[in-house]
Coordinates of C-alpha atoms in Angstrom, one line a residue:
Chain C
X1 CA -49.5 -58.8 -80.5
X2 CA -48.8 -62.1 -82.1
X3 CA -48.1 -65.3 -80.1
X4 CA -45.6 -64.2 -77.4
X5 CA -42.9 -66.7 -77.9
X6 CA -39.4 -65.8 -77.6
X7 CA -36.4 -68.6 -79.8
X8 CA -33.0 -68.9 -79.2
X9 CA -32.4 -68.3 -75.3
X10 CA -31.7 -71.2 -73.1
X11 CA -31.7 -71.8 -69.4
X12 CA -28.2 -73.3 -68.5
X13 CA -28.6 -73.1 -64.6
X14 CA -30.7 -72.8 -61.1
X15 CA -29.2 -72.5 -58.0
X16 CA -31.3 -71.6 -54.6
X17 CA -30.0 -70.2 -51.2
X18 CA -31.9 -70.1 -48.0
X19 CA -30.4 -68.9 -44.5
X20 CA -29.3 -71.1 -41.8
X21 CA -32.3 -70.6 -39.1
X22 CA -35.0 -72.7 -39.6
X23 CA -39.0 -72.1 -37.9
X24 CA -41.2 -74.6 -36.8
X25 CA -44.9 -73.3 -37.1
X26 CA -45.8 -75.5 -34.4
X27 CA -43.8 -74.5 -31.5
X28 CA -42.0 -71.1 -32.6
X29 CA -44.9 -68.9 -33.1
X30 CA -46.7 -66.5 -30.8
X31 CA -50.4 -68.2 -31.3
X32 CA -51.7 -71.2 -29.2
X33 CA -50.8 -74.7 -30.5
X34 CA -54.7 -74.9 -31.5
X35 CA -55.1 -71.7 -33.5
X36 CA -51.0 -72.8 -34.9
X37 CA -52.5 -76.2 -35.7
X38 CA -55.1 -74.7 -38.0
X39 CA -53.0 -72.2 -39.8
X40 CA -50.5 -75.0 -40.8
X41 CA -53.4 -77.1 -42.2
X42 CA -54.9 -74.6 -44.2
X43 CA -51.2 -73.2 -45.5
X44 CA -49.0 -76.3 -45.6
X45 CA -46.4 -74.4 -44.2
X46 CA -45.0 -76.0 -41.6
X47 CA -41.4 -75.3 -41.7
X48 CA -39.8 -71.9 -43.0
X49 CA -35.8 -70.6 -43.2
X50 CA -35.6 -67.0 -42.2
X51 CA -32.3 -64.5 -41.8
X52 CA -31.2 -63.0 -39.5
X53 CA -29.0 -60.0 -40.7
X54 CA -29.1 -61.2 -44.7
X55 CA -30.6 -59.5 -47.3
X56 CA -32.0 -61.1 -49.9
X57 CA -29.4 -60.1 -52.2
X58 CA -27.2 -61.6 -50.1
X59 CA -29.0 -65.2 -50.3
X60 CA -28.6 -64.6 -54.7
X61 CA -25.1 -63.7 -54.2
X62 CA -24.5 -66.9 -52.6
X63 CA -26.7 -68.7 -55.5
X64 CA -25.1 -67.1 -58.4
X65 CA -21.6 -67.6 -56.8
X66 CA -22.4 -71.3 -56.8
X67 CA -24.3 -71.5 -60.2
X68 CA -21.3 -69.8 -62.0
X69 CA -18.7 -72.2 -60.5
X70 CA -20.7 -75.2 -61.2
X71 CA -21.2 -73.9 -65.1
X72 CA -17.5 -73.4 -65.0
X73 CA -19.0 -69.8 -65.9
X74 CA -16.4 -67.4 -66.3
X75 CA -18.2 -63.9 -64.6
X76 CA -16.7 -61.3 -67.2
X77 CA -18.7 -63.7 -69.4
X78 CA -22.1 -62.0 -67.9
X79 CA -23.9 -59.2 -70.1
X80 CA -26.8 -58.8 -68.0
X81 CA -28.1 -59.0 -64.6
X82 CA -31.5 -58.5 -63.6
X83 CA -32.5 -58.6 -59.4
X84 CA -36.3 -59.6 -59.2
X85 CA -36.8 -58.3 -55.8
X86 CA -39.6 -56.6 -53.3
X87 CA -36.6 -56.1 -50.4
X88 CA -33.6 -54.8 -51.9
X89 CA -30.7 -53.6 -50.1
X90 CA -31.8 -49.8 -50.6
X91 CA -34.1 -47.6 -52.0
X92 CA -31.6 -46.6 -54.3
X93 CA -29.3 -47.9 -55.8
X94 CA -30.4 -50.7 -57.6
X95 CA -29.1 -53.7 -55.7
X96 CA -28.4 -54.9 -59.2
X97 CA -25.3 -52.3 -59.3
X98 CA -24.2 -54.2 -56.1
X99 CA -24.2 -57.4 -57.1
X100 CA -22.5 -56.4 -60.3
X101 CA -19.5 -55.5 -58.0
X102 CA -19.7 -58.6 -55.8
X103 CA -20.1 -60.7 -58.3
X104 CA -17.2 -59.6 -60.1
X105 CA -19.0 -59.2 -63.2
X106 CA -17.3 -56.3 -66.1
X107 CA -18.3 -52.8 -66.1
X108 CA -20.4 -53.7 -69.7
X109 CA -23.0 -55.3 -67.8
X110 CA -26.6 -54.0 -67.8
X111 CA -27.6 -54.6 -64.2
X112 CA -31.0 -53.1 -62.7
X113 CA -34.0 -54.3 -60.4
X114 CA -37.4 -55.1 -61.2
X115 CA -39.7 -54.6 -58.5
X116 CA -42.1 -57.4 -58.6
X117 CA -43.2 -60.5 -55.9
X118 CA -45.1 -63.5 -56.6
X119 CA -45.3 -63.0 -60.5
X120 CA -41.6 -61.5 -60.2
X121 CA -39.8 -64.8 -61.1
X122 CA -41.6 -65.9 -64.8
X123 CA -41.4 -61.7 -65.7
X124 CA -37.9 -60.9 -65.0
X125 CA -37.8 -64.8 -67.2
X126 CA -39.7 -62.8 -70.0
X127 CA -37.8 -60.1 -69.5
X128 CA -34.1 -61.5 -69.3
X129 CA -34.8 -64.0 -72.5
X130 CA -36.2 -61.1 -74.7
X131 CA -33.2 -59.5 -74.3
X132 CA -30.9 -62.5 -75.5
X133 CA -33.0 -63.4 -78.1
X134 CA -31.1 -61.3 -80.4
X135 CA -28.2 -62.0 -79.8
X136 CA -26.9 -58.9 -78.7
X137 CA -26.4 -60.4 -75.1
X138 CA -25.0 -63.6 -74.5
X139 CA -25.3 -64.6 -71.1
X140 CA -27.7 -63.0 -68.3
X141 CA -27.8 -63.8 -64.7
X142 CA -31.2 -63.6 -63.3
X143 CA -30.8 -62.6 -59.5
X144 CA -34.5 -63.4 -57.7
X145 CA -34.5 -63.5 -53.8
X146 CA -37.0 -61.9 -50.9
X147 CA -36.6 -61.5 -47.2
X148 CA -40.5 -60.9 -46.8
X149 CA -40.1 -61.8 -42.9
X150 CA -38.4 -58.8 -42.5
X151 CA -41.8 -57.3 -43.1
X152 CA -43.9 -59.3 -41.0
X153 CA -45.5 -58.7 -37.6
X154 CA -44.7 -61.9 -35.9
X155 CA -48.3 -61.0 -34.0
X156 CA -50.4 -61.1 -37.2
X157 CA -51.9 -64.1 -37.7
X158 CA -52.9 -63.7 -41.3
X159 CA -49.0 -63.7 -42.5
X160 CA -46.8 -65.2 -39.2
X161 CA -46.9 -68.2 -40.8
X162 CA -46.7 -67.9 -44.3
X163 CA -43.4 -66.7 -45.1
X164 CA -39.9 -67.6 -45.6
X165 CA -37.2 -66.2 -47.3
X166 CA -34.5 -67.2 -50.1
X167 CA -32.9 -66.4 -53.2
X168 CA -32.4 -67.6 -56.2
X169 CA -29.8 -67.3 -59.4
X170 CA -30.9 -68.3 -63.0
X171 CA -28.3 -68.5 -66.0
X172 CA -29.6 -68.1 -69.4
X173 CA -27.8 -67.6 -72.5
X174 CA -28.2 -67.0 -76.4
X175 CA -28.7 -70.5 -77.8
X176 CA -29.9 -70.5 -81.9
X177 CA -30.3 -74.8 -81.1
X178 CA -32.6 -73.9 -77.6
X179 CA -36.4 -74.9 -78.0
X180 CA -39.0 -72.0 -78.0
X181 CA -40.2 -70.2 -74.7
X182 CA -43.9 -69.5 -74.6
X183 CA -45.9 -67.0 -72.1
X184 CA -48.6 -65.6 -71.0
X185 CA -49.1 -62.0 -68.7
X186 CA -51.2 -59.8 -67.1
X187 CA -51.9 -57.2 -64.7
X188 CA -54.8 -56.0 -62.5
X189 CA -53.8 -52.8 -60.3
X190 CA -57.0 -52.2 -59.2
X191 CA -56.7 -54.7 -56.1
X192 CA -53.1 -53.0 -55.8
X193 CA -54.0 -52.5 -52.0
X194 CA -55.4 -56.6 -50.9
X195 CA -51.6 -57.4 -50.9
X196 CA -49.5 -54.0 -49.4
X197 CA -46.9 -52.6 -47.2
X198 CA -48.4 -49.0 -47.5
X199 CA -45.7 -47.2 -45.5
X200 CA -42.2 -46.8 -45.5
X201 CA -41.6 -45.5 -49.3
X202 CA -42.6 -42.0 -50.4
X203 CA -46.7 -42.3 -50.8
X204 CA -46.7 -42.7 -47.0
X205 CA -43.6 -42.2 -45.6
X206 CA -42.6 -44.3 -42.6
X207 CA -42.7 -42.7 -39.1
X208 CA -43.8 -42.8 -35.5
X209 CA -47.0 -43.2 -36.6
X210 CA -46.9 -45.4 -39.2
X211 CA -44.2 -48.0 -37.2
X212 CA -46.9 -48.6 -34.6
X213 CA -48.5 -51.8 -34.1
X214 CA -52.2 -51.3 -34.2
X215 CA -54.5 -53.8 -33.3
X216 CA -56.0 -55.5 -36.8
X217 CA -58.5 -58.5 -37.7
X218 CA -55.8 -60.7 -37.6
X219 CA -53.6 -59.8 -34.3
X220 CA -51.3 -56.7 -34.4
X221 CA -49.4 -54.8 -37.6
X222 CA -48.4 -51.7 -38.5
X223 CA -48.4 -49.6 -41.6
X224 CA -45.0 -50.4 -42.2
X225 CA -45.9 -54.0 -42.2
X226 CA -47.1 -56.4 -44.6
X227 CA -51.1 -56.4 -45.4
X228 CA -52.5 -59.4 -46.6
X229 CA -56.1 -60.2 -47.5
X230 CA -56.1 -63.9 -48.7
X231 CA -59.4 -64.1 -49.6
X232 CA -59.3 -61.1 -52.2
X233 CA -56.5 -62.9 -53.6
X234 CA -57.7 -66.5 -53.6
X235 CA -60.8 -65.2 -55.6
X236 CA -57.8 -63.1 -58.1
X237 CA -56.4 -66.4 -58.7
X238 CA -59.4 -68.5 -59.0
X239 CA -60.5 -65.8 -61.7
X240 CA -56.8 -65.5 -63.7
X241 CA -54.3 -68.4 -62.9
X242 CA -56.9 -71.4 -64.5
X243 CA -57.1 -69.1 -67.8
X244 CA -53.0 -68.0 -68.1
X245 CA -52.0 -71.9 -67.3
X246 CA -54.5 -72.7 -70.2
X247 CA -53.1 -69.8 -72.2
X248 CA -49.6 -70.6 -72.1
X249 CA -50.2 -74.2 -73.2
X250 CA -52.3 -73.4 -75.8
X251 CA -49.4 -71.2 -77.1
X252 CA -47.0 -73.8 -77.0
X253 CA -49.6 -76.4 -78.3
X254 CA -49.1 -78.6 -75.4
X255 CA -51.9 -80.4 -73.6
X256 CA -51.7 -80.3 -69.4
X257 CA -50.9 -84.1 -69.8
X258 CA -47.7 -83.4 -72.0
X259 CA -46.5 -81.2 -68.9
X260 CA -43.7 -83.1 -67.2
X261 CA -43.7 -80.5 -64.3
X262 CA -45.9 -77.9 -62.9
X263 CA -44.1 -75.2 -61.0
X264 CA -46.5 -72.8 -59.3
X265 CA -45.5 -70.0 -57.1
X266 CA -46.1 -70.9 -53.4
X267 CA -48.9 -69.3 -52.0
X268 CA -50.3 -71.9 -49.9
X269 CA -51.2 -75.3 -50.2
X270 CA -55.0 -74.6 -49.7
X271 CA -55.1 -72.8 -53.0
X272 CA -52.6 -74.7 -54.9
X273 CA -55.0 -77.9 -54.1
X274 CA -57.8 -76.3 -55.4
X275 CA -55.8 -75.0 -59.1
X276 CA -54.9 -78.4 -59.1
X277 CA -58.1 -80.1 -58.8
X278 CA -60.0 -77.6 -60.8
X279 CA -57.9 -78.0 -63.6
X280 CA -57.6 -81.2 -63.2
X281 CA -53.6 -81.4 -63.2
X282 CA -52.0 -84.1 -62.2
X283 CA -50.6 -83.3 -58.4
X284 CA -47.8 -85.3 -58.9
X285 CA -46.2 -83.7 -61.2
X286 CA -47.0 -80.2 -59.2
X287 CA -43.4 -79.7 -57.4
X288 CA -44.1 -78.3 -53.9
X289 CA -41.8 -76.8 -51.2
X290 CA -44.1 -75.0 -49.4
X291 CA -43.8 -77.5 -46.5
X292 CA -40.2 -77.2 -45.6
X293 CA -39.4 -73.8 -47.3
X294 CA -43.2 -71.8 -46.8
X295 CA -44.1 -68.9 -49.6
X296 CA -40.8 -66.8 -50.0
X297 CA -42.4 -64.6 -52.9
X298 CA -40.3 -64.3 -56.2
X299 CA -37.9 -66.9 -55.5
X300 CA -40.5 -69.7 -54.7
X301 CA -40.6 -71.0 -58.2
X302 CA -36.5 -71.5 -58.4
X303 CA -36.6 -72.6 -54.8
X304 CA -38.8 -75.3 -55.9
X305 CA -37.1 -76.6 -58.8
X306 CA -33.5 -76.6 -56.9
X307 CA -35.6 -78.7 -54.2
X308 CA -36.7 -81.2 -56.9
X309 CA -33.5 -81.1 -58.2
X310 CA -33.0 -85.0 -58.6
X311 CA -35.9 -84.9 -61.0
X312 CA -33.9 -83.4 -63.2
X313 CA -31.4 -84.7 -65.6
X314 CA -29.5 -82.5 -67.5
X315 CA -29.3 -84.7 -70.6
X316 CA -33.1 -85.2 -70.4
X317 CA -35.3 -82.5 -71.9
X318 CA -38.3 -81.7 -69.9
X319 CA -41.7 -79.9 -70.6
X320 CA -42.1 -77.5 -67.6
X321 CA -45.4 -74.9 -67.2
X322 CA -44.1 -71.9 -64.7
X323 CA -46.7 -69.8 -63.4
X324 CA -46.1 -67.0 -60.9
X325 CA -49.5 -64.6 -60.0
X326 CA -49.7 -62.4 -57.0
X327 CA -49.2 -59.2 -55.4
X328 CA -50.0 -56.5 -57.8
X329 CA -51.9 -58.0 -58.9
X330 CA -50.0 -59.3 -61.8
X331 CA -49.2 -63.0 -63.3
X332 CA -47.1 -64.7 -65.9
X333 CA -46.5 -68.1 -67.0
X334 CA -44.0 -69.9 -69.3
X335 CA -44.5 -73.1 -70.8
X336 CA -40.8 -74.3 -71.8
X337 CA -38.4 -77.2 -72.3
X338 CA -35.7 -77.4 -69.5
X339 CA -33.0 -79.4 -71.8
X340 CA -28.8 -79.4 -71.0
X341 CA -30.6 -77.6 -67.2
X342 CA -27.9 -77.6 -64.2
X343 CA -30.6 -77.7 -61.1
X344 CA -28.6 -77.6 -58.3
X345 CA -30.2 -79.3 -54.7
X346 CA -30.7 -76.0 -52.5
X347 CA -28.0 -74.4 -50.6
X348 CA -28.3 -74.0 -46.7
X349 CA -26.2 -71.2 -45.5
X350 CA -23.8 -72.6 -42.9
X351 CA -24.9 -70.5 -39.3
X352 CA -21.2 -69.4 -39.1
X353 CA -21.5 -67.2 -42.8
X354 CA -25.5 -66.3 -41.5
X355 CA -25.0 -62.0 -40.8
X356 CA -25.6 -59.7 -43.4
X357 CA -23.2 -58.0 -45.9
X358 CA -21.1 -54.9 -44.8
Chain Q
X1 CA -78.0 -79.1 -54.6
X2 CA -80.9 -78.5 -52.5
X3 CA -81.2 -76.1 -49.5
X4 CA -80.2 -79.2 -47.5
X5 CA -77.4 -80.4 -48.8
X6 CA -75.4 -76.8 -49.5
X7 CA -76.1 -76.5 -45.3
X8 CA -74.3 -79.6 -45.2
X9 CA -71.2 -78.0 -47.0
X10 CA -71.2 -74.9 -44.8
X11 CA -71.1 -77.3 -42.0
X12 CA -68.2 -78.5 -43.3
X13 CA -66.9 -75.2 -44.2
X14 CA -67.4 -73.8 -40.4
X15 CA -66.1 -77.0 -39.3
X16 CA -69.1 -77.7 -37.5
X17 CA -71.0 -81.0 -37.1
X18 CA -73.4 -82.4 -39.9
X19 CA -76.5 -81.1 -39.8
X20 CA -75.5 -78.1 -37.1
X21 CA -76.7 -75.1 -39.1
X22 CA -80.3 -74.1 -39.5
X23 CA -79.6 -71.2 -41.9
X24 CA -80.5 -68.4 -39.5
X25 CA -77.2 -68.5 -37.6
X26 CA -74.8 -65.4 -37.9
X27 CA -71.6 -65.5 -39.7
X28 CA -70.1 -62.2 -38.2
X29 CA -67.5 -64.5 -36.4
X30 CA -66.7 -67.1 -39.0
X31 CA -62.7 -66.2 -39.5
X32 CA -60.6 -66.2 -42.8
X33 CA -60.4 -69.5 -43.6
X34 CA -64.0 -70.1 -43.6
X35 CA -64.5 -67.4 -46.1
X36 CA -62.1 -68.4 -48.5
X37 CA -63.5 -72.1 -48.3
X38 CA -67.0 -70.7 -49.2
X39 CA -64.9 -68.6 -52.1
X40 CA -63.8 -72.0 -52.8
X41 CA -67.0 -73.8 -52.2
X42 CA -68.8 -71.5 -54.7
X43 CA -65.8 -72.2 -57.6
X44 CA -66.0 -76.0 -57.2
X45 CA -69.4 -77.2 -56.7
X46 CA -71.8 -73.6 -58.1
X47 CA -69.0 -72.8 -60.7
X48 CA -69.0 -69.2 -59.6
X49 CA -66.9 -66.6 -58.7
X50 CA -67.5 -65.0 -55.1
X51 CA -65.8 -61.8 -54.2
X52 CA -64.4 -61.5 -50.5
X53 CA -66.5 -58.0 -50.8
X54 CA -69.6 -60.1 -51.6
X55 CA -69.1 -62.7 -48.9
X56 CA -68.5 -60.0 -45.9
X57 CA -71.8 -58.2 -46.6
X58 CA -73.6 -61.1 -46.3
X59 CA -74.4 -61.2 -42.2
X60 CA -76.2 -65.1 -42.0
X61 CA -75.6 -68.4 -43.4
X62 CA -79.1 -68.1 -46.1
X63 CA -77.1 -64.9 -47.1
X64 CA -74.2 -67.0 -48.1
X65 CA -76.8 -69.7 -49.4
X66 CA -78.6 -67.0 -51.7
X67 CA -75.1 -66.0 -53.0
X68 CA -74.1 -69.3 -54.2
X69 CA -77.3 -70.3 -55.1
X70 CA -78.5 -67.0 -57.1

């Protein structure tokens, strides 16, 4: 393959949407204010937003609706719309086909899912600006949202804490003046199962059984809930986020230094700490929103720019490093110039609109 | 880093006092955190990769000393 770069696609927009009910680790958890206390150290996480009824579709929705007013973006203007997603409405149909419709977006619009977490933001990037490279497309709508706490037991200790949810809405669109995009990939199935909600699709289907809370290291879970082993992935990342940040620069020719903002997924602040001091980044420029908004999967990367979104300036072109790794385990990070950007502050769903879509 | 010094770190690591660990101690009840700070421990100062495999067959702190150090 020659050097993955992709020329002519720029990003015009970022909007972020979290719900209305907000969780403070310290008081609104099942664990003792000690054994709290520790967790939030370790993860950073210390507030979270989680929904009620919503989907995550319904937190994009919200996004995109924003994003295309703001952009003065007429809908029937959209050619393609991807949903980055591990929660979608259904297990079939895509959610994509939904949001077409609620969106008001034509029937010529390519709409489908991509079934990805932590890395799920920077591929469904790769993805959507490969596509508009050609001009074929013009304009694609990048729908990226999770509502992970949906499939955690509140009485497992290893992933009670971690989680929030939101989604996210990206505009990109054909641009022969727009700087080059650079990235990097990979994938490593064979720790598929460190990182796993094993029942509830077709492998293992979900059941009497399988919806029972069991007692587990960490508290209580069932199969239908989320596994996490966080040491199996720290050592992942350890082995392959250092080498793809180094890759993607390398691509673009850029040194860390010439990085005006690092934009990691949101794991937890423990291991963003040590990426940051093992590569010797500077942490000031590594945007965090783990603290207010905890890890909320593939839409912690938007999340984070819309909650920087003062250090942006639309007529001010900025070097930006995305890197998303995770479950899968798979990674992928852009190095890019964010120049003629809308970044819009993050939307808080007034408690009034907070139920789900029916 | 002598033998000395890397019981200083797992001190530090099982949030215990300087100078608490002799090396013979157990580590069947150190939780989660403590073994991703040794992963972490072993990446920063030993420049090596542990495994979460490796770490929960070792069963006392000069196993976890023998893996970083070996």
């Amino acid at each position: 393959m020659n050097n993955p770069s992709i020329n002519h696609v720029g990003i015009r927009g970022v909007a972020s949407c979290v719900p209305h009910k907000e969780i403070d680790n310290l008081t609104a958890t099942n664990f003792s204010a000690e054994e709290s206390a520790k967790v939030i150290s370790s993860t950073g996480v210390h507030k979270r937003r989680v929904v009620n009824k919503q989907c995550a579709s319904d937190l994009c929705f919200f996004a995109a609706e924003q994003l295309l007013t703001e952009l003065v973006c007429d809908p029937h203007s959209i050619d393609i719309l991807i949903f980055v997603s591990q929660t979608p409405d259904y297990v079939l149909p895509s959610t994509a086909c939904i949001l077409q419709h609620r969106l008001g977006l034509s029937h010529k619009t390519m709409a489908f899912d991509i079934n990805l977490g932590c890395s799920g933001y920077t591929y469904g990037l790769i993805v959507l600006a490969q596509m508009l490279s050609t001009g074929v497309f013009k304009k694609g709508l990048l729908l990226a949202g999770d509502t992970i706490s949906k499939l955690v037991s509140e009485q497992d200790r290893s992933v009670a804490f971690l989680f929030g949810d939101a989604g996210s809405a990206t505009l990109l669109e054909y641009d022969q003046d727009a700087a080059p995009l650079f990235f990097d990939y990979g994938t490593d199935g064979s720790e598929y199962d460190k990182l796993i909600v094993e029942a509830g699709a077709f492998r293992v289907k979900a059941d009497e059984k399988t919806q029972r809370r069991i007692s587990c290291e960490a508290g209580f879970r069932a199969k239908t809930e989320l596994f996490m082993n966080g040491a199996d992935i720290f050592s992942f990342t350890l082995r392959e986020v250092p080498k793809t940040i180094m890759q993607a620069l390398a691509l673009a020719n850029w040194r860390a230094s010439d990085i005006d903002y690092f934009v990691f997924h949101q794991a937890n602040e423990f291991m963003l700490k040590h990426l940051i001091k093992k590569r010797q980044l500077d942490s000031a420029k590594a945007l965090m929103s783990l603290s207010t908004f905890g890890n909320t999967s593939v839409a912690s990367i938007p999340l984070t720019l819309c909650h920087h979104a003062v250090s942006f300036k639309s007529d001010v072109a900025s070097k930006i490093l995305l890197s998303g790794f995770g479950v899968g385990f798979s990674w992928a990070t852009i190095a890019c110039v964010l120049h003629k950007t809308l970044i819009l502050p993050v939307i808080i769903l007034d408690a009034s609109i907070d139920k789900g879509f029916l | 880093m002598d033998y000395k010094k890397i019981l200083l770190k797992l001190d530090e690591v099982a949030e215990l006092s300087p100078g608490t660990l002799n090396g013979t101690e157990s580590i069947k009840d150190w939780d989660s955190i403590a073994i991703i700070s040794i992963i972490a421990l072993a990446d920063e100062d030993f420049n090596k990769s542990l495994s979460a495999k490796a770490i929960a067959q070792a069963s006392t702190v000069n196993d976890i000393v023998t893996l970083l150090t070996a």
